[in-house]
């Protein structure tokens, strides 16, 4: 197999030799230094033997690296290769354990000792000292998580060889003292995609222009994995197989350092840690100290070679979902960012050409420098680690008196997923059988509630346990950011619109998941039992008139989708109901026997759909709902229509948003759908689809295609758009009445009146005597007349311009949901929304806003209604906007009362717009549910019912 591959590649590269001229110079001659310069054993194959070029000259493919690992496993007893996962495309992921044969024979023992050192509840100081004395150092060196950042993977290939074949005494000693775990390429699918690009765009002469396709590659580029996920944002959310497998293994080994080798812009140099502020407050100070020690040694190694480098600068560390999640577990994370040379090298402003081989060499030397530093300091680092582990469970720690509580929910599917993610990080979770009284608790919206009763069946996570810092980092409602950072950030924003925040500033799990939670200022430790998923029942009996699953559970959407795909007629009950003593939430899904008279094996198919999803199903014997509860023949039992889904894709679209949308269909639903090149709108047959998704992007949709799309909607289509595509549609009058905020200042008053109608339509207060008075009332209080002031168009424009400089940085804002709208099935009144520089949507005319920014809070002391820009907060209310992360007060004002989700009927069809990216990182589960409702229920609930002849 291996030989065949080489033969094929050699053939394909020499194919030009008959028809093209030779290049006048070759890139392989640019960098004369030898990377592999040790005294190596002859019986171990040199890396070049697995490649069709000299080691370091070009990018090794995932297959070539796998071949080398397989061969070396047979040739050497100094490495052990562990396959820890397979990618979506079936490629293996490897952790290569390198050490002395003796250590490799004792891996399980060593691992157990590390576990003992990690749990200070069961280990004494004396035992810890003994363990530290005998433990080898453990290093995890990982590369190329972004597939087109290739040099790390090539360095890893050389490093493995350098360590296992070397006869040098120092290296042999190193292997006696250390376990070096090398993860050569963390994203083989992305690397394979980029390697293919290199093959496709390779010409005769070397190309040093970093703008050429050879260097950039094609959409969707090699950075991400199969579903275009950035794997270096997934270390906490754990949505992808690469991360799931890797984190499980890293968490067993608890390495002392974790190196993460990346690449950055080609005109840059080399960057490493330690990071600059903002740094997450849960990171142990000892690690920051050690980060400086490693950086110092690495800097010396670079100085020696005359290589330029820097530390910190843009490298911040607030978001805990990078590879540096390990820092919350006591491991030092070290980042490498090597300027990106693709394969031929890159021409730089000073006139030099930096070769690919040199970039590999930088990663190689950095790695060896870090290993040396670890070798010298391992015992002290272990001692600090042990002190940290003791602190985490101490009653004097900052974590001692806090517990996080996720309140009970019918959304079992989502809750179970949360539990899985927490358990994967060794976090201990519990539940209570009896209510627990608490004198005060912190709610997600920032309110403190006194005398709160924590209901039985809550999920309870005491912060005081071995993984305390990680628990705090991912469950605390707000990550603390230094005031000096805020000042600097604000200055930058106002000066030139730039930012020092590198990723989202809000990320806590419960808000991302849209699960109501509280923080309790005590260590809840008694009357708890380990958390377990609630039991599931599949009750599908023959004599029932229908079967139903609960609509609060996200999996109910998949249940409906998968049955419709099999041509079962399915209904949704759009109002809470009780049938045959079964409580069914709004949005519950039911299959009625009489709707499917001809269907063979209906029972089997229905039961299997529930079993495949693990969702409970009940049998219902009577369609009678008592009093005004829905009955099965009434209008609340709404027939769904089988969605036929297309996602527009390719150039112009944001690959992340395309990817998470695509992944959501495959992961949550598992039903058929088509990804279409958006150019196809103009010539394809759109009648095949009744639901078209436009992920975020700036696709080039010409006027002709636009007409086709609009007509398709009018004929009954459901068009769903996210973020930037939403901006595109909202700014175009032909796509309905939803507008961008900036377009509405002229008519601000009428938008406010619409908003007041919406708010007062939920008002429960009424004075019957006033209503029934026969005299004309001269004292009627019209909402718009009670406001203290209004702003002119000019004033609104000026405010908006200023406020637009200070938009949220991937933060959580609160939103209120219309509990009568089908798009909000499975959604609480208050829903946290991840918000950045999103289009700000205004609904008017025919359009609806099922989700609006801001939580209305009753406040009897607010005696006057108050104006925020175009809108009013009526008397008796306050408005909450910020929930977590950096939301400037100006931003809160700007987005207050705007729509996050809109829906508008157009002809026989509809347009549904999301202001942000509802499926963000596969983990914004709260908003993902809204999107799933739109995709699966849209065609049935929001468009005219189709009767076929
Ligand atoms: Zn990277």
Coordinates of N, CA, C and O and ligand atoms in Angstrom, one line a residue, residues 145-146 148-149 223 230 232 261-264 335-337, ligand 1:
X145 N -3.2 21.6 14.6 CA -4.7 21.4 14.8 C -5.4 22.1 13.7 O -6.6 21.8 13.4
X146 N -4.8 23.2 13.2 CA -5.3 23.8 12.0 C -4.6 23.2 10.8 O -3.4 23.3 10.6
X148 N -4.1 23.6 7.7 CA -3.2 24.2 6.7 C -2.0 24.9 7.4 O -1.3 25.6 6.8
X149 N -1.9 24.6 8.7 CA -0.7 25.1 9.5 C 0.2 23.9 9.6 O 0.2 23.2 10.7
X223 N -8.0 24.8 7.3 CA -7.9 25.1 8.8 C -8.8 24.1 9.6 O -8.4 23.6 10.6
X230 N -13.5 24.7 13.9 CA -12.2 25.0 14.4 C -11.9 24.2 15.6 O -12.5 24.4 16.7
X232 N -9.5 24.0 17.5 CA -8.9 24.7 18.6 C -9.9 25.6 19.4 O -9.5 26.5 20.1
X261 N 1.4 23.5 18.5 CA 2.1 24.1 17.5 C 1.3 24.6 16.3 O 0.7 23.8 15.6
X262 N 1.2 25.9 16.1 CA 0.3 26.5 15.0 C 1.2 27.2 14.0 O 2.4 27.3 14.1
X263 N 0.5 27.9 13.1 CA 1.1 28.8 12.2 C 0.3 30.1 12.1 O -0.9 30.0 12.4
X264 N 0.9 31.2 11.8 CA 0.2 32.5 11.6 C 0.5 33.1 10.3 O 1.0 32.4 9.4
X335 N 2.0 27.8 23.6 CA 1.6 28.0 22.2 C 2.8 28.4 21.3 O 3.7 29.1 21.7
X336 N 2.9 27.7 20.1 CA 3.8 28.1 19.1 C 3.0 28.7 17.9 O 2.0 28.1 17.5
X337 N 3.4 29.8 17.4 CA 2.8 30.4 16.2 C 4.0 30.7 15.2 O 4.7 31.7 15.4
Ligands
LIG1 ZN1 -3.7 27.9 14.2

